[in-house]
Amino acid sequence: MSAWDDVRDLIDKSDADGVAKLVVTLDDAARREVAKRLPGHLKEIRLYLDSWRGAGDRAEALRAAGAGTIAAAASVASWLTRRGLVGSRETVDDTDRLLGLVGARPHAWQAELAARLAERLRGSDPSYELTASLIHRTGIEPPADDGFVVGWVSAALGRGPVAEVLAADPLLDALLPRIFHAQGVGEALQWDGDPTSDRTWLGGLRTLAADGRVDRAMLLDGCVGRFLRGGTALELRFFVRLHQALEPTPAEVGSRARDYLRLLPSAPGTVAELALGHLRELPAVSPGDFAEAVEALMYRPEKKLVRAGLSWLDRSVRLSPEYAGAAAGALATAFAHEASDVQERAVRLAVKHAAHLDPAALRDAAGALPADLRALLGIAERPGGEEERPVLLVAPRLPRVELPPPIATVAELGAEFARLAADPYGQLDRLETERLMAGLVELTHRDREAVRAVLAQVPVRRWGWSENDNPLAWLWAAMQAVASPSAPSSAPQFPGPGHVSVPHVLTLRRMAELVTAARADALPPVLLATPTSADGHVDPAELLARLERLEAVGVDPPDADLQQALLRIPRRVEAEVAARAARLTSPAGRLVARWMSGEGLADPVVTVRYNHLEGASRRWFDEGRPPLDPYDPRAVSFVAASPVELDLVDLLCRDPETYVHNRGGYMSWWAGVMPSHREVVAAHLLPFFSWDWPENSPRLPVLHDLARADGPLGPAFATMLVFHLNNEDPAERTAALDLLLALAATGDLPTADLGDQLGRLVRNGMVTLGRVIPSLAEAERAGAGARVWPAVAAALPHVLPPDGERPPSGLADLLALGVRTAPPGDATPVPGLAAIAARGGSSRMVREALRLTRLLSP
């Protein structure tokens, strides 16, 4: 056996100590052989394990083999930090073993290895301890790489009192200032939250600062500098807590006042709140700095900060009229705030301090106020009423999707299948799959023998337990049938009813047709349904050219491919193309001609209803408020349409199945199945929304696909959009707002359905207004108020509470949004609004209802 065989056997036994003992006995030639074979063996192990675990329990043995045989220090560093060999310090603990293996190398080599490792470390890397040990051993300058700093920070935890650990660490003075710059430190210390504990960084740094071991000014400057560089609230959480734990004095705050002012406009809310708190405690702030601060606060989206700014303004003007000039600008800005209670507070402060304010400046800004608040300022209505509301001029663009170029040569076809065979994950999107299907069919028809010769060289590939519903397994079977028609069939079994979702049935039927035709050596010259645009449509003129090609050779298109092509015809077909289609003579051609002339699938009617469990029975409810288990609400869509006597098309237009084994797999493909009837696709997607597990639901890219498609949108799409606007993740809500604005700009937003579903979902306890209203308010600020008002009007009847019932949280904000978006004198009826307005009292809900009632009155 060769040296490599011995090392490999020890690796496969996960015997890291055995590997270390063996490699130190090898000569140079044997070490070179082992080093050369290691990467390939790692790849084999990862393919064998086929999981996220990387090399699993073989990782330490592989690391020892590389450290003991690879010649160059840079290559050893690359090997030890390679994906698959890096777990965490809990799963890989081999510092002493590796130090023994590299300890015999030259001093300069070890120093280079330390520097190279420091460059490559990422987060809690098991190679950090090795790197730190080599730095101590070689005496090189401590590196400042982000990964090494994060490793140093993480290593100090769990080793005793942090202050003692750091005080004894020779790297402290060099690396401590770097924690404010290195990316990843904030995430590593995000849960370090107790400054009174000696086991936390907060407690350790506070102790070291109090003892004079570290410079207190450096820590404060570091925190403020980190805030100014920006970041998410999560990334800055530790530094906010550290700043609070240090309790800066007024003198320390005063020397950094300009920096705190710079944080107010755009820093995360926790940081801005910290800065404001310190500025308010200063004995004196110049009028110029005060004006900058309070006006910046008026633009903040957090009402808590805006209200704090108004309170600061009120107190400052009461103490010294010299701040009145600065206050006027801030109040004018607050007049345009989205929250009516903020507007009202600003108006009352303007009235309170009117003797010190410039009335002209306030009068010009008061145009943003509702009429009732303008009346408090003594400003009369302009003749002719309010000016025309803004329109949405600019909206976010949806992410672009490019159609891949067709496969042009036999060699390219073979290369694509070979690449797929080598991919351990074996994944393609719908457009790449359509490209492979079209290339296989057309190139086989053009030069069957050349295609067979190339495909015969593609490695064998198995697709695993789920192959029956895997389009790639079916495509692979078609490829093998072309390559070797006489070989035993390798096609999957077609799933039975209820095992896959209906839109996926059409995709699999097309695949099964390819397998059958390839087995019979009867593939058509061309597929009709191959998309010509990324949204899934087929250009009508191109579809006719394909049909004419089939008619010329007397070939009928496969049935499922024909039905898919019909569903991909655009909603608008030019008259000359429709006239050309009428000249087709085959049954398929005549059917396509009828669809192009407008006799195809009418828009199905989609409705959404909700149900809940009552004991062991599932009950429907459309009105009222039955007992609701919050973990089991379901939304079920119904589609009604006249049959077109095509089995797959009619199947798509029946009630979507709620419970199937496939659980909505390949949902990202569905918009391309019916690109002219996107609400039907939304109806099929909706049953797979998981209210309590949103990560398993149709994601926003799926809704983007629907937005790029054609056809009316209705309650099914609106329901999914509401749930994305209600997502716990602010980034997800922002992305959903971008989608809403994009649809509003094109006129495709189903506004009434959006409001109707919002109201139903709030009433049934599935959605909270507090998450959704800020997005609608942002849409109004972007100029889409005319689109927002119908949604508000449709939502209100569902959420306005009857007498004796508690209103949902956020109702007053919804009413205030109606005040800002409803056209004066609008005749839209809002059932229940007058009853709320007539209740009397001083609650904000009643006040806003009264304002909206007056606004809607003729």
PDB file of N, CA and C in Angstrom, residues 42 45-59 62 83-86:
ATOM      1  N   LEU A  42     -11.562  15.012  -0.170  1.00  0.00           N
ATOM      2  CA  LEU A  42     -12.542  15.857   0.515  1.00  0.00           C
ATOM      3  C   LEU A  42     -13.814  15.979  -0.316  1.00  0.00           C
ATOM      4  N   ILE A  45     -15.808  12.794  -0.015  1.00  0.00           N
ATOM      5  CA  ILE A  45     -16.476  12.687   1.288  1.00  0.00           C
ATOM      6  C   ILE A  45     -17.734  13.563   1.325  1.00  0.00           C
ATOM      7  N   ARG A  46     -17.616  14.766   0.815  1.00  0.00           N
ATOM      8  CA  ARG A  46     -18.774  15.678   0.860  1.00  0.00           C
ATOM      9  C   ARG A  46     -19.901  15.188  -0.038  1.00  0.00           C
ATOM     10  N   LEU A  47     -19.558  14.620  -1.217  1.00  0.00           N
ATOM     11  CA  LEU A  47     -20.594  14.042  -2.069  1.00  0.00           C
ATOM     12  C   LEU A  47     -21.255  12.851  -1.384  1.00  0.00           C
ATOM     13  N   TYR A  48     -20.439  12.073  -0.674  1.00  0.00           N
ATOM     14  CA  TYR A  48     -20.972  10.888   0.004  1.00  0.00           C
ATOM     15  C   TYR A  48     -21.918  11.296   1.132  1.00  0.00           C
ATOM     16  N   LEU A  49     -21.499  12.268   1.917  1.00  0.00           N
ATOM     17  CA  LEU A  49     -22.340  12.699   3.026  1.00  0.00           C
ATOM     18  C   LEU A  49     -23.573  13.445   2.537  1.00  0.00           C
ATOM     19  N   ASP A  50     -23.411  14.223   1.447  1.00  0.00           N
ATOM     20  CA  ASP A  50     -24.529  14.933   0.813  1.00  0.00           C
ATOM     21  C   ASP A  50     -25.358  15.708   1.833  1.00  0.00           C
ATOM     22  N   SER A  51     -24.698  16.512   2.640  1.00  0.00           N
ATOM     23  CA  SER A  51     -25.425  17.308   3.619  1.00  0.00           C
ATOM     24  C   SER A  51     -24.643  18.560   3.936  1.00  0.00           C
ATOM     25  N   TRP A  52     -25.227  19.381   4.801  1.00  0.00           N
ATOM     26  CA  TRP A  52     -24.586  20.644   5.189  1.00  0.00           C
ATOM     27  C   TRP A  52     -23.436  20.432   6.137  1.00  0.00           C
ATOM     28  N   ARG A  53     -23.167  19.194   6.573  1.00  0.00           N
ATOM     29  CA  ARG A  53     -22.170  18.971   7.611  1.00  0.00           C
ATOM     30  C   ARG A  53     -20.737  19.102   7.123  1.00  0.00           C
ATOM     31  N   GLY A  54     -20.518  19.325   5.825  1.00  0.00           N
ATOM     32  CA  GLY A  54     -19.147  19.382   5.322  1.00  0.00           C
ATOM     33  C   GLY A  54     -18.515  18.014   5.392  1.00  0.00           C
ATOM     34  N   ALA A  55     -17.334  17.910   5.979  1.00  0.00           N
ATOM     35  CA  ALA A  55     -16.638  16.628   6.076  1.00  0.00           C
ATOM     36  C   ALA A  55     -17.005  15.863   7.335  1.00  0.00           C
ATOM     37  N   GLY A  56     -17.923  16.366   8.139  1.00  0.00           N
ATOM     38  CA  GLY A  56     -18.384  15.655   9.317  1.00  0.00           C
ATOM     39  C   GLY A  56     -17.266  15.369  10.301  1.00  0.00           C
ATOM     40  N   ASP A  57     -17.270  14.122  10.855  1.00  0.00           N
ATOM     41  CA  ASP A  57     -16.273  13.783  11.868  1.00  0.00           C
ATOM     42  C   ASP A  57     -14.906  13.465  11.279  1.00  0.00           C
ATOM     43  N   ARG A  58     -14.784  13.560   9.956  1.00  0.00           N
ATOM     44  CA  ARG A  58     -13.476  13.379   9.324  1.00  0.00           C
ATOM     45  C   ARG A  58     -12.683  14.686   9.241  1.00  0.00           C
ATOM     46  N   ALA A  59     -13.313  15.802   9.645  1.00  0.00           N
ATOM     47  CA  ALA A  59     -12.693  17.115   9.437  1.00  0.00           C
ATOM     48  C   ALA A  59     -11.340  17.223  10.128  1.00  0.00           C
ATOM     49  N   LEU A  62      -8.665  15.290   8.278  1.00  0.00           N
ATOM     50  CA  LEU A  62      -8.283  15.965   7.035  1.00  0.00           C
ATOM     51  C   LEU A  62      -7.407  17.176   7.323  1.00  0.00           C
ATOM     52  N   ARG A  83     -13.991  25.525   3.062  1.00  0.00           N
ATOM     53  CA  ARG A  83     -15.384  25.168   3.337  1.00  0.00           C
ATOM     54  C   ARG A  83     -15.510  23.651   3.426  1.00  0.00           C
ATOM     55  N   GLY A  84     -16.126  23.182   4.458  1.00  0.00           N
ATOM     56  CA  GLY A  84     -16.229  21.756   4.686  1.00  0.00           C
ATOM     57  C   GLY A  84     -15.313  21.274   5.777  1.00  0.00           C
ATOM     58  N   LEU A  85     -14.239  22.027   6.058  1.00  0.00           N
ATOM     59  CA  LEU A  85     -13.320  21.660   7.137  1.00  0.00           C
ATOM     60  C   LEU A  85     -13.432  22.607   8.311  1.00  0.00           C
ATOM     61  N   VAL A  86     -14.316  23.582   8.205  1.00  0.00           N
ATOM     62  CA  VAL A  86     -14.487  24.571   9.274  1.00  0.00           C
ATOM     63  C   VAL A  86     -15.861  24.370   9.879  1.00  0.00           C
TER      64      VAL A  86
END
